Amino acid sequence: MSWVILGTAPYEDFPLVEGVCSVQNGRLILGEHSVKIARGTPALITTACISAQVLGISAPKAMLVGDIGDGKGSEKLYARVWEQIGSQSMSLLTFHYLQPDLNWCLKINMKLEELAQRPTLVADAGYMYVAKMSGQANLYDLFTPDIGEMAFLADENAPHPFYTRGFLLQDESSAPDLIKRAYEHQNAAKFLLVKGRKDYVASQEGILDVISEPVVENMEPIGGTGDSLTGIVSSLIASGIQIPKAASMAAKANRYLGLLANPTPAHSISDLMAYLPDALEKTLKEYDYLCF
Amino acid sequence: MKTLFKKIYSGITESIKPSLKKDHNAVSARGIILFHHTSDVIKAEEVLRGAGLDVCVKGPPPEVRTGCDMAVEFPLVSELAVNRLLEQNNVKPINILPLQDLLLEPVSLFNTKDFGDFLMVRAANMKITVDKRDLRIVNISGGGCPDVPYLAEQLVGKSLNDAPEPRSLGKTLCGYALQLAYEELRKQCRG
C-alpha cells in the first residue's frame, strides 16, 4: 500500500505531477521535475523522503501541482484525488498546502466515508482549514496546527485564521483551553499535534503528551519547520507507529533537528535537512525503537 | 435588463444565508461585498467573474442592508484578490464581510518576538522576520493557502523598504494576514 502526500508548489506553470519521489543534491526529484526545497509542500515531501530512508520504509508517493493562490492548480489536484480515492490502495494520505475549497472537501469527505477501509488521514495548512470548515473534522486522524491555527480551530464561527475572534487568545499559554474548545465544538481531528514553544499531543480525552525539550527558539521564524514536523509524523505513521506516539516522537525529532543544526532565524529549512537523519535516529533510540 | 430583474428578484426573495452548509457544523466559505449603488454591483460582478472568480449577485442579509439591495457573494479565501481587482477597476465597496458571521473582523492583534538581531511579527497564522541590521526580510512562515510559499519566494532576501507589498502579489486571506504582519513590522522598524 502506498502513502501519499498532496499539495502545491509555488509556480504558476508547474503541472500536476504524481509519483514516487526522491531527494538528490538538495532538490526534490519527482519524475522529470526537480523542485527547490524552500518551504511548503516540497519541504514536507523532502522531510518525509529522508525520514522514510532512516525508517527503512518505501518513499512516499507525491501529488504536486503549481498554484500561486488563485486556486487553479488546487482544483486540478482536488479532482485527481477525488478520482484516486477508492481506486488505489492507500494506507496514509497527508493533505497540505491547498486552496481551501469547501465543495471539493465535502466531495472528498463523502468518498472517504464510503470506503470500507479508510486510509489514515493527516491534514495540515490549507486543507486543515477546509477540513475544519466542512464540519467533519473528526473524519480526519491528525491535524498539526500552530497556535494561530489552533485558535482558528477553537473558534466555531471562523471561516479562516484571518477571521479568528480576538477573545480567543493566540498565545502559547492558552493552548490547553483552545484544544478543549476545539473538541467541544467538534472542530478537531481525532488527534492534534499543536506545535509551539511546547508541543501538545491531544485527543478528545485531553492532553496526552507535552514535548518541551530541547528548546530551540530560532526554529519558530524559519519557514518550513512546521512542514518538516508534518513530514516526520507522516513517515512515522507510515512505518506503523500509532498516531499519538508518532506525534510525540515527531515533535521530539523536529526539536533535535533544530538543536543539531543550531540555526539563526535567517536559515532556510533546506539548510537543516542534512541534520534530519541524526535527529530522527536520536529520537528512535530515545523512544526504544530500532534504527533500521 | 431581464437578467438584472431576475437577479434583483431572486435577491429579494432569497437573501444571502449560509446555505452551503451540508453538515450542521460546516462553516460558510463565502463572503459578501456591499455597495452603495446598483451600478457598482453590476460592474463588480463583471470584473470579478471576468477574472475567473466564482461570484453571484444576491440580496444582502437584513442586518447589513444599507440601501442598495444587492450584494456580490464570492469565495472568501480570495478576499485579497477581490480587493485588488475592485481597486484596479475603481469600484468602491462599502464593506466586505464573511458570510458565516457578519460581525467577524479581521485579526487585529499582533505578536512580536525579538531574537536579538532579528525581529518577528505574527498576525493570525502568518509570521514575517527581518534582520534588524539591514531590514532584510529573512523568513516568512506559517499560513496554509498556496500564495504563501509564492509570496515567500518573492519577498525573502529583499529589504523591507524595497520588497513588494504582500497585497500586490497575494490573493488569499493568508496573503492578507501577511500584509498586516508586514505593515506592523514596518511600523515597528520605523520606531
Short mmCIF file of N, CA and C in Angstrom, two decimals, chain A residues 8 10-11 36 38-40 67-70 74 96-100 102-103 106 125-126 129 132-136 146-149 155-166 170-171 185-187 217-218 220-224 264-268, chain B residues 20 22-29 51 54 76-79 96-98 100-101 104-107 109 111 113 115 118 120 122-125 127 129 136 138-150 152-153 156 169 171-174 176-177 180:
data_model
loop_
_atom_site.label_atom_id
_atom_site.label_comp_id
_atom_site.label_asym_id
_atom_site.label_seq_id
_atom_site.Cartn_x
_atom_site.Cartn_y
_atom_site.Cartn_z
N THR A 8 0.87 21.69 -3.04
CA THR A 8 1.18 22.60 -4.15
C THR A 8 2.63 23.11 -4.08
N PRO A 10 5.00 26.57 -5.43
CA PRO A 10 4.68 27.97 -5.72
C PRO A 10 5.05 28.44 -7.13
N TYR A 11 4.64 27.69 -8.13
CA TYR A 11 4.94 28.04 -9.52
C TYR A 11 3.66 27.93 -10.34
N LYS A 36 12.89 23.05 -6.03
CA LYS A 36 13.62 23.69 -4.94
C LYS A 36 12.93 23.39 -3.60
N ALA A 38 12.30 24.93 -0.36
CA ALA A 38 12.40 26.16 0.43
C ALA A 38 11.44 26.13 1.61
N ARG A 39 10.25 25.69 1.39
CA ARG A 39 9.20 25.62 2.42
C ARG A 39 8.00 24.97 1.78
N GLY A 40 6.90 24.88 2.52
CA GLY A 40 5.66 24.37 1.94
C GLY A 40 5.73 22.87 1.63
N ASP A 67 0.55 26.21 -7.88
CA ASP A 67 -0.57 27.11 -7.51
C ASP A 67 0.05 28.31 -6.81
N ILE A 68 -0.30 29.51 -7.26
CA ILE A 68 0.24 30.70 -6.59
C ILE A 68 -0.86 31.47 -5.85
N GLY A 69 -1.96 30.77 -5.58
CA GLY A 69 -3.01 31.38 -4.76
C GLY A 69 -4.31 31.65 -5.49
N ASP A 70 -4.34 31.37 -6.80
CA ASP A 70 -5.62 31.56 -7.50
C ASP A 70 -6.49 30.30 -7.45
N SER A 74 -4.86 23.89 -7.41
CA SER A 74 -5.51 23.12 -6.33
C SER A 74 -6.74 22.40 -6.86
N HIS A 96 -1.94 18.91 2.36
CA HIS A 96 -1.11 20.03 2.80
C HIS A 96 -1.56 21.35 2.17
N TYR A 97 -0.62 22.13 1.61
CA TYR A 97 -0.95 23.45 1.05
C TYR A 97 -1.90 23.31 -0.13
N LEU A 98 -3.16 23.59 0.09
CA LEU A 98 -4.16 23.60 -0.97
C LEU A 98 -5.07 24.79 -0.73
N GLN A 99 -5.58 25.37 -1.82
CA GLN A 99 -6.54 26.46 -1.65
C GLN A 99 -7.78 25.88 -0.96
N PRO A 100 -8.18 26.41 0.20
CA PRO A 100 -9.37 25.86 0.85
C PRO A 100 -10.59 25.95 -0.07
N LEU A 102 -14.42 24.42 -0.05
CA LEU A 102 -15.36 23.64 0.76
C LEU A 102 -16.09 22.59 -0.06
N ASN A 103 -16.50 22.95 -1.27
CA ASN A 103 -17.25 21.98 -2.08
C ASN A 103 -16.41 20.76 -2.40
N LEU A 106 -15.98 18.61 0.75
CA LEU A 106 -17.18 17.83 1.06
C LEU A 106 -17.29 16.61 0.14
N ALA A 125 -2.03 22.84 7.10
CA ALA A 125 -2.13 24.02 6.23
C ALA A 125 -3.54 24.19 5.64
N GLY A 126 -3.63 24.61 4.39
CA GLY A 126 -4.92 24.99 3.81
C GLY A 126 -5.96 23.89 3.85
N TYR A 129 -7.60 23.77 7.16
CA TYR A 129 -8.60 24.83 7.33
C TYR A 129 -9.96 24.38 6.76
N LYS A 132 -11.74 21.59 8.69
CA LYS A 132 -12.49 22.13 9.84
C LYS A 132 -13.78 22.79 9.35
N MET A 133 -13.67 23.58 8.26
CA MET A 133 -14.85 24.27 7.76
C MET A 133 -15.94 23.31 7.31
N SER A 134 -15.54 22.10 6.91
CA SER A 134 -16.52 21.13 6.40
C SER A 134 -17.44 20.62 7.50
N GLY A 135 -17.06 20.87 8.77
CA GLY A 135 -17.87 20.35 9.87
C GLY A 135 -17.63 18.88 10.12
N GLN A 136 -16.66 18.30 9.40
CA GLN A 136 -16.37 16.87 9.56
C GLN A 136 -14.91 16.66 9.95
N ASP A 146 -0.36 25.30 14.30
CA ASP A 146 0.44 26.11 15.24
C ASP A 146 -0.57 26.87 16.12
N ILE A 147 -0.11 27.77 16.96
CA ILE A 147 -1.01 28.37 17.95
C ILE A 147 -2.07 29.27 17.28
N GLY A 148 -1.69 29.99 16.21
CA GLY A 148 -2.66 30.82 15.49
C GLY A 148 -3.73 29.96 14.84
N GLU A 149 -3.32 28.83 14.29
CA GLU A 149 -4.27 27.92 13.65
C GLU A 149 -5.12 27.20 14.71
N ASP A 155 -12.35 28.36 17.28
CA ASP A 155 -13.43 29.32 17.01
C ASP A 155 -14.43 28.70 16.05
N GLU A 156 -15.56 28.31 16.59
CA GLU A 156 -16.55 27.58 15.77
C GLU A 156 -17.11 28.42 14.63
N ASN A 157 -16.96 29.75 14.70
CA ASN A 157 -17.52 30.61 13.66
C ASN A 157 -16.49 31.05 12.61
N ALA A 158 -15.21 30.88 12.90
CA ALA A 158 -14.20 31.44 11.99
C ALA A 158 -14.08 30.62 10.70
N PRO A 159 -14.19 31.28 9.55
CA PRO A 159 -14.04 30.56 8.28
C PRO A 159 -12.58 30.47 7.83
N HIS A 160 -11.67 31.15 8.53
CA HIS A 160 -10.25 31.17 8.17
C HIS A 160 -9.51 31.77 9.37
N PRO A 161 -8.23 31.43 9.59
CA PRO A 161 -7.50 32.01 10.72
C PRO A 161 -7.51 33.55 10.72
N PHE A 162 -7.64 34.15 9.54
CA PHE A 162 -7.67 35.61 9.41
C PHE A 162 -8.86 36.22 10.17
N TYR A 163 -9.92 35.45 10.33
CA TYR A 163 -11.14 35.95 10.99
C TYR A 163 -11.36 35.34 12.37
N THR A 164 -10.30 34.82 12.98
CA THR A 164 -10.44 34.27 14.33
C THR A 164 -10.77 35.40 15.30
N ARG A 165 -11.76 35.17 16.15
CA ARG A 165 -12.19 36.24 17.06
C ARG A 165 -11.14 36.52 18.15
N GLY A 166 -11.05 37.79 18.49
CA GLY A 166 -9.97 38.26 19.37
C GLY A 166 -9.99 37.71 20.77
N GLN A 170 -4.30 34.07 21.22
CA GLN A 170 -3.40 33.24 20.44
C GLN A 170 -2.01 33.21 21.06
N ASP A 171 -1.96 33.15 22.40
CA ASP A 171 -0.63 32.99 22.99
C ASP A 171 -0.50 31.56 23.48
N HIS A 185 -16.51 21.73 20.20
CA HIS A 185 -17.30 22.10 19.02
C HIS A 185 -17.04 21.17 17.84
N GLN A 186 -16.39 20.05 18.10
CA GLN A 186 -16.10 19.04 17.06
C GLN A 186 -15.35 19.62 15.87
N ASN A 187 -14.41 20.48 16.17
CA ASN A 187 -13.60 21.09 15.12
C ASN A 187 -12.15 20.64 15.15
N GLU A 217 14.76 28.29 20.13
CA GLU A 217 13.92 29.46 19.84
C GLU A 217 13.95 29.84 18.36
N ASN A 218 15.13 29.71 17.76
CA ASN A 218 15.29 30.20 16.38
C ASN A 218 14.54 29.37 15.34
N GLU A 220 11.30 28.92 15.28
CA GLU A 220 9.96 29.48 15.03
C GLU A 220 9.88 30.36 13.78
N PRO A 221 10.82 31.27 13.57
CA PRO A 221 10.67 32.12 12.37
C PRO A 221 11.01 31.44 11.05
N ILE A 222 11.63 30.26 11.12
CA ILE A 222 12.10 29.63 9.88
C ILE A 222 10.93 28.98 9.11
N GLY A 223 10.70 29.45 7.92
CA GLY A 223 9.63 28.90 7.10
C GLY A 223 9.91 27.45 6.78
N GLY A 224 8.95 26.58 7.02
CA GLY A 224 9.11 25.16 6.68
C GLY A 224 9.35 24.26 7.87
N THR A 264 20.19 30.19 12.77
CA THR A 264 19.75 31.55 13.12
C THR A 264 18.36 31.72 12.49
N PRO A 265 17.63 32.78 12.84
CA PRO A 265 16.31 33.00 12.21
C PRO A 265 16.41 33.23 10.69
N ALA A 266 17.62 33.41 10.17
CA ALA A 266 17.76 33.65 8.74
C ALA A 266 18.01 32.37 7.95
N HIS A 267 18.10 31.23 8.64
CA HIS A 267 18.33 29.98 7.91
C HIS A 267 17.06 29.55 7.17
N SER A 268 17.28 28.65 6.21
CA SER A 268 16.16 28.07 5.47
C SER A 268 16.01 26.61 5.90
N LEU B 20 -24.65 26.98 2.10
CA LEU B 20 -23.74 25.93 1.63
C LEU B 20 -23.62 24.79 2.62
N LYS B 22 -23.70 21.69 4.31
CA LYS B 22 -24.25 20.37 4.07
C LYS B 22 -24.15 19.56 5.35
N ASP B 23 -23.40 20.05 6.29
CA ASP B 23 -23.27 19.41 7.57
C ASP B 23 -23.64 20.48 8.60
N HIS B 24 -24.30 20.10 9.68
CA HIS B 24 -24.77 21.12 10.62
C HIS B 24 -23.63 21.91 11.22
N ASN B 25 -22.43 21.35 11.20
CA ASN B 25 -21.28 22.02 11.80
C ASN B 25 -20.48 22.85 10.80
N ALA B 26 -20.81 22.73 9.52
CA ALA B 26 -19.98 23.36 8.48
C ALA B 26 -19.99 24.88 8.61
N VAL B 27 -18.89 25.49 8.19
CA VAL B 27 -18.74 26.94 8.22
C VAL B 27 -18.79 27.43 6.78
N SER B 28 -19.54 28.51 6.53
CA SER B 28 -19.62 29.01 5.16
C SER B 28 -18.27 29.53 4.68
N ALA B 29 -17.92 29.20 3.46
CA ALA B 29 -16.65 29.62 2.88
C ALA B 29 -16.83 30.85 2.01
N ALA B 51 -12.36 37.74 -14.06
CA ALA B 51 -11.07 37.27 -13.52
C ALA B 51 -11.14 35.80 -13.12
N ASP B 54 -15.61 32.74 -8.76
CA ASP B 54 -16.97 32.19 -8.66
C ASP B 54 -17.83 33.15 -7.84
N LEU B 76 -14.59 33.51 0.01
CA LEU B 76 -13.94 34.38 1.00
C LEU B 76 -12.42 34.28 0.97
N VAL B 77 -11.91 33.09 0.68
CA VAL B 77 -10.45 32.92 0.71
C VAL B 77 -9.76 33.86 -0.28
N SER B 78 -10.49 34.30 -1.33
CA SER B 78 -9.89 35.16 -2.36
C SER B 78 -10.07 36.65 -2.05
N GLU B 79 -10.31 36.99 -0.79
CA GLU B 79 -10.62 38.39 -0.44
C GLU B 79 -9.54 39.37 -0.89
N ILE B 96 -16.69 44.54 3.09
CA ILE B 96 -16.54 43.13 2.68
C ILE B 96 -16.63 42.31 3.97
N LEU B 97 -17.53 41.34 3.97
CA LEU B 97 -17.79 40.61 5.22
C LEU B 97 -17.81 39.10 5.00
N PRO B 98 -17.41 38.34 6.02
CA PRO B 98 -17.57 36.88 5.92
C PRO B 98 -19.04 36.51 6.15
N GLN B 100 -20.39 33.75 7.11
CA GLN B 100 -20.64 32.89 8.27
C GLN B 100 -21.14 33.69 9.48
N ASP B 101 -20.49 34.82 9.70
CA ASP B 101 -20.84 35.65 10.86
C ASP B 101 -20.48 37.07 10.47
N LEU B 104 -17.81 39.15 12.30
CA LEU B 104 -16.38 38.79 12.37
C LEU B 104 -15.53 39.88 11.75
N GLU B 105 -14.41 40.14 12.38
CA GLU B 105 -13.50 41.17 11.86
C GLU B 105 -12.13 40.57 11.65
N PRO B 106 -11.37 41.13 10.71
CA PRO B 106 -10.01 40.62 10.51
C PRO B 106 -9.20 40.72 11.80
N VAL B 107 -8.23 39.85 11.90
CA VAL B 107 -7.37 39.83 13.08
C VAL B 107 -6.73 41.22 13.28
N LEU B 109 -4.76 41.73 16.39
CA LEU B 109 -3.74 41.61 17.43
C LEU B 109 -2.46 41.05 16.82
N ASN B 111 1.63 39.69 17.44
CA ASN B 111 2.54 39.12 18.41
C ASN B 111 3.95 39.40 17.91
N LYS B 113 8.16 39.15 18.46
CA LYS B 113 9.20 38.41 19.19
C LYS B 113 10.57 38.93 18.74
N PHE B 115 14.50 38.48 18.51
CA PHE B 115 15.55 37.46 18.53
C PHE B 115 16.94 38.10 18.51
N PHE B 118 17.30 39.89 15.07
CA PHE B 118 16.13 39.64 14.20
C PHE B 118 14.83 39.97 14.94
N MET B 120 10.57 39.34 14.70
CA MET B 120 9.48 38.60 14.04
C MET B 120 8.13 39.16 14.48
N ARG B 122 3.92 38.30 14.16
CA ARG B 122 2.90 37.34 13.73
C ARG B 122 1.54 38.01 13.73
N ALA B 123 0.79 37.81 12.66
CA ALA B 123 -0.62 38.22 12.60
C ALA B 123 -1.40 36.97 12.21
N ALA B 124 -2.34 36.58 13.06
CA ALA B 124 -3.11 35.33 12.83
C ALA B 124 -2.15 34.18 12.62
N ASN B 125 -2.17 33.59 11.45
CA ASN B 125 -1.35 32.41 11.19
C ASN B 125 -0.07 32.73 10.40
N LYS B 127 3.74 34.73 9.86
CA LYS B 127 4.89 35.34 10.54
C LYS B 127 5.87 35.88 9.50
N THR B 129 9.86 37.81 9.39
CA THR B 129 11.03 38.13 10.21
C THR B 129 12.03 38.94 9.40
N ARG B 136 16.53 43.43 6.05
CA ARG B 136 16.31 42.40 5.03
C ARG B 136 15.29 41.39 5.58
N VAL B 138 14.19 37.97 6.17
CA VAL B 138 14.96 36.71 6.17
C VAL B 138 14.07 35.48 6.17
N ASN B 139 12.84 35.63 6.63
CA ASN B 139 11.96 34.47 6.63
C ASN B 139 10.48 34.86 6.65
N ILE B 140 9.68 33.99 6.05
CA ILE B 140 8.22 34.10 6.13
C ILE B 140 7.74 32.70 6.45
N SER B 141 6.91 32.57 7.47
CA SER B 141 6.46 31.23 7.82
C SER B 141 5.00 31.24 8.23
N GLY B 142 4.44 30.05 8.38
CA GLY B 142 3.03 29.91 8.74
C GLY B 142 2.15 29.91 7.51
N GLY B 143 0.85 30.04 7.73
CA GLY B 143 -0.09 30.11 6.62
C GLY B 143 -0.42 28.75 6.04
N GLY B 144 -1.44 28.74 5.19
CA GLY B 144 -1.85 27.46 4.61
C GLY B 144 -2.34 27.58 3.18
N CYS B 145 -2.53 28.81 2.70
CA CYS B 145 -3.01 29.00 1.33
C CYS B 145 -1.80 29.00 0.38
N PRO B 146 -2.02 28.59 -0.87
CA PRO B 146 -0.86 28.38 -1.76
C PRO B 146 -0.10 29.63 -2.16
N ASP B 147 -0.64 30.82 -1.89
CA ASP B 147 0.16 32.00 -2.24
C ASP B 147 1.24 32.30 -1.20
N VAL B 148 1.20 31.62 -0.04
CA VAL B 148 2.21 31.90 0.99
C VAL B 148 3.62 31.49 0.53
N PRO B 149 3.81 30.24 0.07
CA PRO B 149 5.16 29.90 -0.43
C PRO B 149 5.57 30.80 -1.60
N TYR B 150 4.61 31.19 -2.42
CA TYR B 150 4.90 32.08 -3.56
C TYR B 150 5.35 33.46 -3.05
N ALA B 152 6.63 34.13 -0.18
CA ALA B 152 7.94 33.97 0.47
C ALA B 152 9.05 33.98 -0.59
N GLU B 153 8.83 33.30 -1.70
CA GLU B 153 9.82 33.28 -2.79
C GLU B 153 10.10 34.70 -3.29
N VAL B 156 11.48 37.08 0.43
CA VAL B 156 12.64 36.76 1.27
C VAL B 156 13.93 37.15 0.55
N LEU B 169 0.88 41.06 -4.54
CA LEU B 169 1.13 39.76 -5.19
C LEU B 169 0.23 38.65 -4.65
N LYS B 171 -3.15 36.67 -3.00
CA LYS B 171 -4.53 36.56 -3.47
C LYS B 171 -5.50 36.08 -2.38
N THR B 172 -4.98 35.56 -1.29
CA THR B 172 -5.85 34.89 -0.33
C THR B 172 -5.86 35.60 1.04
N LEU B 173 -6.63 35.04 1.95
CA LEU B 173 -6.67 35.59 3.30
C LEU B 173 -5.35 35.41 4.03
N CYS B 174 -4.60 34.36 3.70
CA CYS B 174 -3.26 34.20 4.29
C CYS B 174 -2.36 35.34 3.80
N TYR B 176 -3.40 38.21 2.98
CA TYR B 176 -3.91 39.39 3.67
C TYR B 176 -3.31 39.48 5.08
N ALA B 177 -3.28 38.34 5.77
CA ALA B 177 -2.69 38.30 7.12
C ALA B 177 -1.21 38.68 7.05
N LEU B 180 -0.84 42.39 6.85
CA LEU B 180 -1.00 43.06 8.15
C LEU B 180 0.27 42.91 8.99
#
